[in-house]
Coordinates of C-alpha atoms in Angstrom, one line a residue:
M165 CA 0.3 -0.4 -0.3
A166 CA 3.1 2.2 0.0
A167 CA 2.0 5.4 -1.7
T168 CA 3.5 7.6 -4.7
G169 CA 4.1 10.9 -6.0
S170 CA 6.3 13.6 -7.2
E171 CA 9.3 13.9 -4.2
K172 CA 11.4 16.4 -3.1
H173 CA 14.5 14.4 -3.0
G174 CA 16.8 15.7 -0.3
A175 CA 14.8 16.7 2.1
K176 CA 13.2 15.3 5.2
A177 CA 10.5 13.5 4.9
Y178 CA 7.0 14.5 6.5
Y179 CA 6.7 12.0 8.7
A180 CA 2.8 11.3 10.3
T181 CA 1.8 8.2 12.8
T182 CA -1.1 6.7 14.3
P183 CA -1.4 5.5 17.2
I184 CA -0.3 2.1 17.2
Y185 CA -3.4 0.4 17.5
Y186 CA -4.2 -2.5 20.6
V187 CA -4.9 -6.0 19.0
N188 CA -7.4 -7.2 21.4
D189 CA -10.1 -7.1 18.9
A190 CA -11.4 -5.8 15.9
P191 CA -10.8 -2.7 14.5
H192 CA -13.9 -0.2 14.6
L193 CA -14.4 3.1 14.0
G194 CA -12.6 4.8 16.2
H195 CA -9.4 3.4 15.5
A196 CA -10.3 4.3 11.7
Y197 CA -11.5 8.0 12.2
T198 CA -7.9 8.5 13.4
T199 CA -6.1 6.3 10.8
V200 CA -8.5 7.8 7.5
A201 CA -7.3 11.4 9.3
G202 CA -3.5 10.7 8.9
D203 CA -4.4 9.3 5.3
V204 CA -6.2 12.4 4.3
L205 CA -3.2 14.2 5.7
T206 CA -0.2 13.0 3.9
R207 CA -2.3 12.3 0.9
W208 CA -2.7 16.5 0.6
H209 CA 1.4 16.9 1.7
R210 CA 2.0 14.0 -1.2
Q211 CA 0.1 16.4 -3.0
R212 CA 2.0 19.6 -3.0
G213 CA 4.9 17.0 -3.6
E214 CA 6.6 16.1 -0.4
K215 CA 8.7 13.3 0.4
V216 CA 5.6 11.1 2.7
W217 CA 5.9 8.7 5.3
Y218 CA 3.1 7.6 6.6
L219 CA 2.9 5.2 9.7
T220 CA 0.6 2.7 11.1
G221 CA 1.1 -0.9 12.7
T222 CA -0.2 -2.5 15.9
D223 CA 0.7 -3.0 19.4
E224 CA 0.2 -6.9 20.5
H225 CA 2.1 -7.3 23.7
G226 CA 1.4 -6.5 27.4
Q227 CA -1.5 -8.7 30.1
K228 CA -4.6 -7.2 27.5
I229 CA -3.3 -9.1 24.4
M230 CA -2.8 -12.1 26.6
R231 CA -5.8 -12.4 28.7
S232 CA -7.8 -11.9 25.8
A233 CA -5.5 -14.9 23.7
D234 CA -6.4 -17.5 26.7
A235 CA -9.8 -16.6 26.3
N236 CA -10.0 -17.5 22.5
G237 CA -7.8 -20.5 22.8
V238 CA -4.8 -19.4 21.5
T239 CA -1.2 -18.7 21.9
P240 CA -0.7 -14.7 22.1
Q241 CA 1.1 -14.5 18.5
E242 CA -1.4 -16.7 16.7
W243 CA -4.4 -14.7 18.5
C244 CA -1.6 -11.2 17.1
D245 CA -1.7 -12.4 13.4
K246 CA -5.2 -14.0 13.2
L247 CA -5.9 -10.3 13.9
V248 CA -3.9 -8.6 11.9
D249 CA -3.9 -10.8 8.5
G250 CA -7.9 -10.9 9.3
A251 CA -9.0 -7.7 10.2
W252 CA -6.5 -4.7 11.3
K253 CA -5.0 -4.6 7.5
P254 CA -7.5 -5.6 5.0
L255 CA -9.5 -2.9 6.3
W256 CA -7.2 -0.1 6.1
E257 CA -6.7 -1.4 2.7
H258 CA -10.6 -1.6 2.1
L259 CA -10.8 2.0 3.2
E260 CA -7.5 2.7 0.8
I261 CA -5.6 3.7 3.6
A262 CA -2.4 4.6 1.1
N263 CA 0.6 4.1 4.7
D264 CA 4.2 3.7 3.4
D265 CA 4.8 1.2 6.4
F266 CA 3.5 -0.9 9.0
I267 CA 4.6 -2.3 11.7
R268 CA 4.2 -5.5 14.4
T269 CA 5.7 -4.8 17.7
T270 CA 6.3 -8.6 17.5
Q271 CA 8.2 -8.1 14.4
E272 CA 12.4 -8.7 15.3
R273 CA 13.6 -5.1 13.6
H274 CA 11.2 -3.9 15.9
T275 CA 12.2 -5.9 19.3
V276 CA 15.7 -5.7 18.9
R277 CA 16.0 -2.1 18.9
V278 CA 14.1 -1.7 22.0
Q279 CA 15.8 -3.6 23.4
E280 CA 18.6 -1.7 22.6
F281 CA 17.3 1.4 23.2
V282 CA 16.0 0.3 26.8
Q283 CA 19.9 -0.9 28.0
D284 CA 21.1 2.5 26.4
L285 CA 18.6 3.9 29.2
Y286 CA 20.1 1.9 32.0
D287 CA 24.2 2.5 31.0
K288 CA 23.1 6.1 31.6
D289 CA 22.0 5.4 35.2
Q290 CA 18.3 6.5 34.1
I291 CA 16.6 3.2 34.7
Y292 CA 17.1 1.4 38.9
K293 CA 15.0 -0.8 40.5
G294 CA 12.3 -0.5 42.8
G295 CA 9.2 -2.0 44.0
Y296 CA 5.5 -0.3 43.5
E297 CA 1.7 -1.2 44.3
G298 CA -0.7 0.3 42.7
P299 CA -4.0 0.2 41.0
Y300 CA -3.9 -1.1 37.5
C301 CA -6.2 -0.6 34.3
I302 CA -5.6 -3.5 32.6
G303 CA -7.7 -1.8 29.6
C304 CA -5.2 0.8 29.5
E305 CA -2.2 -0.8 30.8
E306 CA -1.4 1.6 33.1
Y307 CA -1.5 2.7 37.1
K308 CA -4.1 5.2 37.6
L309 CA -3.6 7.6 40.2
P310 CA -6.3 7.5 43.0
G311 CA -7.1 10.2 42.0
E312 CA -8.2 9.8 38.9
L313 CA -11.0 6.7 39.7
L314 CA -14.0 6.8 39.6
D315 CA -16.2 5.1 42.3
G316 CA -18.3 2.3 41.6
E317 CA -22.2 1.6 41.6
G318 CA -25.2 -1.3 41.5
E319 CA -22.9 -4.8 40.2
T320 CA -19.2 -2.4 41.1
A321 CA -21.0 -0.6 44.4
G322 CA -17.2 -0.9 46.4
Q323 CA -15.0 -0.6 44.0
K324 CA -12.7 1.6 42.0
L325 CA -13.7 1.9 38.6
C326 CA -11.4 3.3 35.6
P327 CA -12.7 6.4 34.2
I328 CA -12.0 5.6 30.6
H329 CA -13.1 2.0 30.4
K330 CA -15.6 1.9 33.0
K331 CA -14.2 -1.2 35.1
P332 CA -12.4 -2.1 37.6
V333 CA -9.0 -1.6 38.6
E334 CA -6.2 -4.4 39.9
I335 CA -3.9 -3.4 42.7
L336 CA -0.9 -4.6 41.6
S337 CA 2.4 -5.5 43.7
E338 CA 5.4 -6.2 42.5
E339 CA 9.1 -5.7 41.9
N340 CA 10.2 -3.5 38.4
Y341 CA 12.1 -1.2 37.0
F342 CA 11.8 2.5 37.2
F343 CA 12.6 5.5 34.5
R344 CA 13.6 8.3 36.3
L345 CA 10.3 10.4 34.6
S346 CA 10.7 12.8 38.0
E347 CA 14.2 14.4 36.4
Y348 CA 12.1 15.2 32.9
G349 CA 9.5 17.6 34.8
D350 CA 10.7 20.9 34.3
K351 CA 12.5 20.0 31.1
L352 CA 8.9 19.3 29.5
L353 CA 6.9 22.0 31.2
A354 CA 9.8 24.2 29.2
H355 CA 9.4 22.7 25.7
Y356 CA 5.9 22.8 25.7
E357 CA 6.5 26.7 26.4
A358 CA 9.0 27.6 23.8
N359 CA 6.4 25.1 21.5
P360 CA 3.2 26.3 22.1
G361 CA 2.1 24.3 18.8
F362 CA 3.3 21.1 20.6
I363 CA 0.1 20.1 22.0
Q364 CA -2.7 20.7 20.2
P365 CA -5.4 21.1 20.5
E366 CA -5.1 23.7 23.6
S367 CA -7.6 22.2 25.6
A368 CA -5.4 18.8 25.6
R369 CA -2.6 20.9 25.5
N370 CA -3.7 22.9 29.0
E371 CA -4.3 19.8 29.8
V372 CA -0.7 18.3 30.4
V373 CA 0.8 21.4 31.1
N374 CA -1.4 21.2 34.4
F375 CA -0.6 17.3 35.6
V376 CA 3.2 18.2 34.8
R377 CA 3.2 21.3 36.6
Q378 CA 2.0 18.5 39.4
G379 CA 5.3 17.1 39.6
L380 CA 5.6 13.9 37.7
Q381 CA 6.3 10.5 39.7
D382 CA 9.0 7.7 37.9
L383 CA 8.0 5.1 35.2
S384 CA 7.4 1.8 36.1
I385 CA 9.2 0.1 32.6
S386 CA 8.9 -3.5 33.8
R387 CA 6.3 -6.1 34.6
S388 CA 7.3 -9.7 36.2
S389 CA 4.1 -11.1 36.6
F390 CA 3.8 -12.1 33.1
D391 CA 5.9 -13.0 30.3
W392 CA 3.9 -11.8 27.3
G393 CA 6.4 -9.1 26.2
I394 CA 10.2 -7.9 25.3
P395 CA 12.6 -9.0 28.3
L396 CA 14.4 -6.8 29.4
P397 CA 18.3 -7.0 28.3
W398 CA 20.0 -7.2 31.6
D399 CA 17.0 -8.6 33.6
D400 CA 14.6 -11.3 31.4
K401 CA 12.5 -12.4 34.1
H402 CA 10.8 -8.7 33.6
V403 CA 9.4 -7.8 29.8
I404 CA 9.4 -4.1 28.6
Y405 CA 5.9 -2.2 29.7
V406 CA 4.3 -2.3 26.9
W407 CA 3.4 1.7 26.5
V408 CA 7.4 2.0 26.2
D409 CA 7.4 -0.7 23.8
A410 CA 5.0 1.1 21.9
L411 CA 6.3 4.5 21.6
L412 CA 9.3 2.7 20.9
N413 CA 7.7 2.0 17.0
Y414 CA 7.7 5.4 15.9
A415 CA 11.7 5.3 15.6
T416 CA 12.4 1.7 14.9
A417 CA 10.6 1.2 12.4
V418 CA 12.5 4.0 10.4
G419 CA 15.8 2.7 11.3
Y420 CA 16.7 3.2 14.7
N421 CA 19.8 1.9 15.3
E422 CA 19.5 0.4 11.9
N423 CA 19.6 2.6 9.1
R424 CA 21.3 6.3 10.5
E425 CA 20.8 8.0 6.6
R426 CA 17.0 6.8 7.1
F427 CA 16.5 7.4 10.2
E428 CA 17.9 10.5 10.1
S429 CA 15.7 11.5 6.9
V430 CA 12.6 11.0 8.4
F431 CA 12.8 11.3 11.9
P432 CA 11.4 12.7 14.2
A433 CA 7.7 13.0 13.6
D434 CA 6.0 16.1 12.0
V435 CA 2.6 14.9 13.9
H436 CA 1.5 11.5 16.1
L437 CA -2.1 11.6 15.6
V438 CA -3.4 10.4 19.2
G439 CA -6.5 9.4 20.6
K440 CA -7.0 11.9 23.5
D441 CA -7.4 9.0 26.2
I442 CA -3.7 8.2 25.2
L443 CA -2.1 11.6 25.2
R444 CA -0.2 12.2 28.4
F445 CA 2.0 8.9 26.9
H446 CA 2.7 10.7 23.9
A447 CA 3.1 14.5 25.3
V448 CA 4.8 13.5 28.2
I449 CA 6.2 9.9 28.5
W450 CA 8.1 9.5 24.4
P451 CA 9.3 13.6 25.0
A452 CA 10.7 12.6 28.4
M453 CA 12.3 9.1 26.7
L454 CA 13.6 11.1 23.7
M455 CA 15.6 13.7 25.9
A456 CA 17.4 11.2 27.8
Q457 CA 18.3 9.6 24.9
G458 CA 19.4 13.6 23.5
L459 CA 17.2 12.5 19.7
P460 CA 14.7 14.9 18.2
L461 CA 11.3 16.0 19.6
P462 CA 8.6 15.6 17.8
S463 CA 6.9 18.9 15.9
K464 CA 3.4 18.1 16.8
I465 CA 1.0 16.0 19.3
A466 CA -2.2 16.1 17.9
A467 CA -5.5 14.1 19.3
N468 CA -8.5 13.6 18.0
G469 CA -11.7 13.9 20.6
W470 CA -13.7 10.7 20.7
L471 CA -16.7 9.8 18.5
M472 CA -19.8 8.7 20.5
V473 CA -22.6 6.9 20.1
G474 CA -25.1 7.1 23.0
G475 CA -22.6 9.6 25.3
E476 CA -20.5 7.1 25.7
K477 CA -17.0 7.0 24.2
M478 CA -17.1 4.3 21.0
S479 CA -15.1 1.3 21.6
K480 CA -16.0 -3.0 22.2
S481 CA -15.7 -2.3 26.0
N482 CA -19.0 -0.1 26.2
L483 CA -20.4 -2.2 23.2
T484 CA -20.4 0.4 20.9
G485 CA -18.3 -0.5 18.8
I486 CA -19.4 0.1 14.9
K487 CA -17.7 -1.7 12.4
P488 CA -16.5 0.4 9.3
Q489 CA -18.0 -2.1 6.9
D490 CA -21.2 -1.8 8.6
L491 CA -21.2 1.2 6.9
T492 CA -19.4 1.4 3.7
S493 CA -21.1 -1.1 2.5
H494 CA -24.3 0.9 2.8
F495 CA -22.7 5.0 2.1
G496 CA -19.8 3.9 0.4
V497 CA -15.5 4.1 1.1
D498 CA -15.2 7.6 0.1
A499 CA -18.5 8.9 1.5
Y500 CA -17.2 6.9 4.6
R501 CA -13.5 8.6 4.5
W502 CA -15.8 12.5 4.3
Y503 CA -18.3 12.2 6.8
F504 CA -16.3 12.0 10.2
L505 CA -14.1 14.7 8.7
R506 CA -16.5 16.7 7.5
A507 CA -19.0 16.0 10.5
I508 CA -16.4 16.5 13.3
T509 CA -13.8 19.2 13.9
F510 CA -11.1 17.2 14.5
G511 CA -9.1 17.8 18.2
Q512 CA -13.3 18.1 19.9
D513 CA -15.9 14.8 20.4
G514 CA -18.3 14.6 17.7
S515 CA -21.2 11.9 18.2
F516 CA -22.3 9.5 15.0
S517 CA -25.7 8.8 13.8
W518 CA -27.2 6.9 11.4
E519 CA -29.2 9.9 10.1
D520 CA -27.1 12.4 10.1
F521 CA -24.8 10.8 7.9
S522 CA -28.1 10.1 5.3
V523 CA -28.8 13.3 5.5
R524 CA -25.0 14.9 4.8
Y525 CA -24.5 12.5 2.0
T526 CA -27.7 13.3 0.1
S527 CA -27.2 17.2 0.7
E528 CA -23.6 17.7 0.1
L529 CA -22.8 14.8 -2.4
A530 CA -25.4 13.6 -4.0
N531 CA -27.7 17.0 -5.3
D532 CA -24.5 19.8 -4.7
Y533 CA -21.2 18.5 -6.2
G534 CA -22.4 14.9 -7.9
N535 CA -24.8 16.4 -9.5
L536 CA -22.8 19.1 -10.1
A537 CA -20.3 16.9 -12.0
S538 CA -23.4 14.6 -14.0
R539 CA -24.8 18.0 -15.9
V540 CA -21.9 19.6 -16.6
A541 CA -20.8 15.9 -18.8
A542 CA -24.4 16.1 -19.1
M543 CA -23.8 19.3 -21.1
V544 CA -21.1 19.0 -23.2
G545 CA -22.7 15.7 -24.6
K546 CA -25.4 17.3 -25.8
Y547 CA -24.9 21.0 -27.2
F548 CA -20.8 20.1 -27.9
G549 CA -20.5 16.0 -28.7
G550 CA -18.7 15.7 -25.8
E551 CA -15.8 17.9 -26.4
L552 CA -14.6 20.6 -23.8
P553 CA -15.4 23.6 -26.0
M554 CA -12.7 26.3 -26.0
S555 CA -13.8 29.3 -23.1
T556 CA -14.1 32.7 -25.3
A557 CA -16.6 34.3 -23.6
D558 CA -15.5 35.6 -20.7
G559 CA -16.8 38.1 -18.2
E560 CA -18.4 39.7 -15.3
A561 CA -20.2 36.4 -14.7
E562 CA -17.0 33.9 -14.5
Q563 CA -14.9 37.3 -12.6
P564 CA -16.3 35.6 -9.7
I565 CA -15.4 31.8 -10.0
H566 CA -12.1 32.4 -10.8
E567 CA -11.4 34.3 -7.6
G568 CA -13.8 31.8 -5.4
L569 CA -10.9 29.7 -7.6
A570 CA -8.0 31.0 -6.0
K571 CA -9.6 31.7 -2.6
V572 CA -10.9 27.9 -2.2
V573 CA -7.0 27.1 -3.2
V574 CA -5.2 29.2 -0.5
E575 CA -8.2 28.1 2.4
A576 CA -7.8 24.7 2.2
D577 CA -4.6 24.2 1.8
R578 CA -3.8 26.7 5.4
R579 CA -6.9 24.2 6.4
I580 CA -5.7 20.9 6.0
G581 CA -1.7 21.2 5.1
E582 CA -1.1 23.4 7.8
E583 CA -3.8 23.2 10.7
M584 CA -4.8 19.7 9.9
D585 CA -8.8 21.5 10.2
F586 CA -9.9 18.7 8.0
Q587 CA -13.5 20.0 8.3
G588 CA -12.0 23.4 7.9
G589 CA -11.0 22.5 4.4
I590 CA -14.1 20.4 3.0
L591 CA -16.2 23.1 3.8
A592 CA -14.2 25.6 2.2
V593 CA -14.0 23.4 -1.3
F594 CA -17.8 22.6 -0.9
D595 CA -19.2 25.9 -0.4
F596 CA -16.7 26.6 -4.3
I597 CA -18.4 23.7 -5.2
K598 CA -22.4 25.6 -4.2
Q599 CA -20.7 28.2 -6.0
V600 CA -19.8 26.6 -8.6
N601 CA -23.7 25.5 -9.2
G602 CA -25.7 29.2 -8.3
Y603 CA -22.7 30.2 -11.2
I604 CA -25.1 27.8 -13.5
T605 CA -28.6 28.7 -12.1
E606 CA -27.6 32.0 -13.0
Q607 CA -26.1 31.9 -16.3
Q608 CA -28.7 28.8 -17.5
P609 CA -27.0 27.4 -20.1
W610 CA -29.9 25.3 -21.9
K611 CA -31.5 28.7 -22.5
V612 CA -28.8 30.2 -23.7
A613 CA -28.6 26.4 -25.9
K614 CA -31.5 28.1 -27.8
D615 CA -29.5 30.9 -29.4
E616 CA -27.9 29.4 -32.3
S617 CA -26.0 32.6 -33.0
E618 CA -21.9 32.9 -32.9
E619 CA -22.7 35.2 -29.4
G620 CA -24.4 32.8 -28.1
R621 CA -22.5 29.6 -29.0
A622 CA -19.4 31.5 -27.7
R623 CA -21.4 32.2 -24.9
L624 CA -22.7 28.5 -23.8
A625 CA -19.3 27.1 -24.6
T626 CA -17.2 29.8 -22.1
I627 CA -20.2 28.8 -18.9
L628 CA -19.5 25.2 -19.8
Y629 CA -16.1 25.3 -19.8
T630 CA -16.0 27.7 -16.6
A631 CA -18.1 24.5 -15.3
A632 CA -15.6 21.8 -16.0
E633 CA -12.2 24.1 -15.3
S634 CA -13.8 24.5 -12.0
L635 CA -14.9 21.0 -11.8
R636 CA -10.9 19.9 -13.0
A637 CA -9.5 21.9 -9.6
V638 CA -11.7 19.9 -6.8
A639 CA -11.4 16.3 -8.4
V640 CA -7.4 17.6 -6.7
L641 CA -8.2 19.8 -4.0
L642 CA -10.8 16.3 -2.7
N643 CA -8.6 13.1 -4.2
P644 CA -6.9 13.1 -0.4
I645 CA -10.0 12.5 0.8
M646 CA -12.3 11.1 -1.6
P647 CA -9.4 9.8 -4.5
E648 CA -11.8 6.7 -6.1
T649 CA -14.7 10.2 -7.0
S650 CA -11.9 12.5 -7.8
E651 CA -9.8 9.7 -10.1
K652 CA -13.4 9.6 -11.6
L653 CA -13.9 13.1 -12.1
W654 CA -10.8 13.0 -13.3
D655 CA -11.5 10.5 -16.2
S656 CA -14.8 12.2 -16.4
L657 CA -13.7 15.1 -17.7
G658 CA -10.6 13.9 -19.8
A659 CA -7.7 15.7 -17.2
E660 CA -4.8 12.8 -17.9
A661 CA -4.4 13.0 -21.8
F662 CA -3.4 16.6 -21.2
L663 CA -2.8 16.9 -17.8
G664 CA -1.6 13.6 -16.8
A665 CA -1.8 11.4 -13.5
L666 CA -4.6 12.9 -10.8
A667 CA -1.5 12.1 -7.7
D668 CA 1.1 14.3 -9.9
Q669 CA -1.3 17.6 -9.9
K670 CA 0.3 19.7 -7.6
I671 CA -2.2 21.5 -5.0
Q672 CA -0.1 24.8 -5.8
E673 CA -1.4 24.8 -9.3
V674 CA -4.3 24.0 -9.2
G675 CA -5.7 27.5 -9.1
V676 CA -3.9 28.6 -12.3
W677 CA -7.2 29.2 -14.0
G678 CA -7.4 27.6 -17.8
R679 CA -5.3 24.4 -17.0
L680 CA -7.5 22.1 -18.6
P681 CA -7.3 22.6 -22.4
A682 CA -10.4 22.7 -25.1
G683 CA -10.8 19.9 -26.8
T684 CA -11.1 17.0 -23.8
T685 CA -12.9 14.6 -24.1
V686 CA -15.8 14.6 -21.1
T687 CA -17.8 11.4 -21.2
K688 CA -21.0 11.3 -18.6
G689 CA -20.2 7.9 -16.7
A690 CA -22.4 5.9 -13.4
I691 CA -23.6 8.7 -11.3
F692 CA -21.1 9.4 -8.1
F693 CA -23.4 9.1 -5.0
P694 CA -26.3 7.1 -5.9
R695 CA -29.4 7.5 -4.3
L696 CA -29.3 5.5 -1.0
E697 CA -31.6 2.6 -0.6
E698 CA -33.4 1.7 2.6
R699 CA -31.2 1.5 5.5
P700 CA -30.4 -2.5 6.7
S701 CA -31.7 -3.4 9.7
A702 CA -30.1 -4.4 13.1

């Protein structure tokens, strides 16, 4: 699934990552949300002509994995292999995720480098042996602070619950090795102060700053009560804490301690996309580990909100997990990719509803976008035999379209490429689509077609060329979001024969008016967004 596109040779890659997902079960909408966001972001940067590296993968160690495997009567490795090959990778292919690498934490390229990293910290006296007892959430694979816990009710009355999973925590007591995390509080705060955009959104940044200001405790980096993990190189009675193991994937996947040239051409990440429930691991523990090794820190940690169903975070443990295929089979893959980034402000919680998806699909995709493309192709076919005519009668009516295109390119590039405001970027493009629809409604080419004079034909040609040229730009701007539909539109406009492959079109050049030459063969194909069938019963 490696991506293609022009590259700036010699430049550092734009490096974006998703979390590596825990394979205790199959993926749900929440996992896909983050992964699609990363895919749109990296496709956008490829469309800019940049060198890009997009990493995703799976987190396969830890007690939760071991228990899931035991419950299913298989070994942990067999459980991981089954889920990765049967659920995770197939879903990313289904959703057109163009990741450049897929790392698994059970791969030797990862495990060996993790041991080397931790051994180096141990040799630098950044790790020491000690004991610890405290409340532990298996679902989070994390010791919890007493003040974070919820009081159980009903069946869990008298017990303390994890605030995320709403399940009782376990009190664990064991001898562990500890990373001197407490020594990095001031350094982290200084970094946050000097780099205000390091953690996004601002609400997430404030949460982390307040947490660190309260004082950090040293981090237990090993477990000795089970053996499904990477052994400590100096004490094989312990396995490395799953979060230390997992965070290091961002370095091991791009050549840490293995290929220096490759590592330096990609690392550090330009952005780590994470769910807000794992923000502290990425914004506190990960940068502290990098500081301890003298390695550069990522440019940005971007926390997306939770997808909510019935007021609850979407997850398997809350029984609200919905398979992405439940939606793609009804709405299509491109509409799925579009909907969550369009309907929810990235970084904030957002509620999903089938009804909202249906309304937006019909109004914006089918009526605004799909109908525009269909009408333009049909009229070029009807009035000019399918050959795009030359525009020779530009006037005052066309000027707002020219200006609107130049404006939307700049705005969409800023919002998506720089600010990760996917919703704002998508809305800007669809506002332009509405502008073009309004232009056609006002110019009434079906009436102009009745004027068979030279002036009438020139005016009709100009109207249809203006609409088609606008669609040329729309195909490029929406390609990172809806690649299959954009490719269909590109083919419909006959653009490849004159302009080359859609993937090679640069965002920076989209706003140059008149790139689609007259004479292309415009064809009306299948409807992009067909009428929705009745919602399938539950």
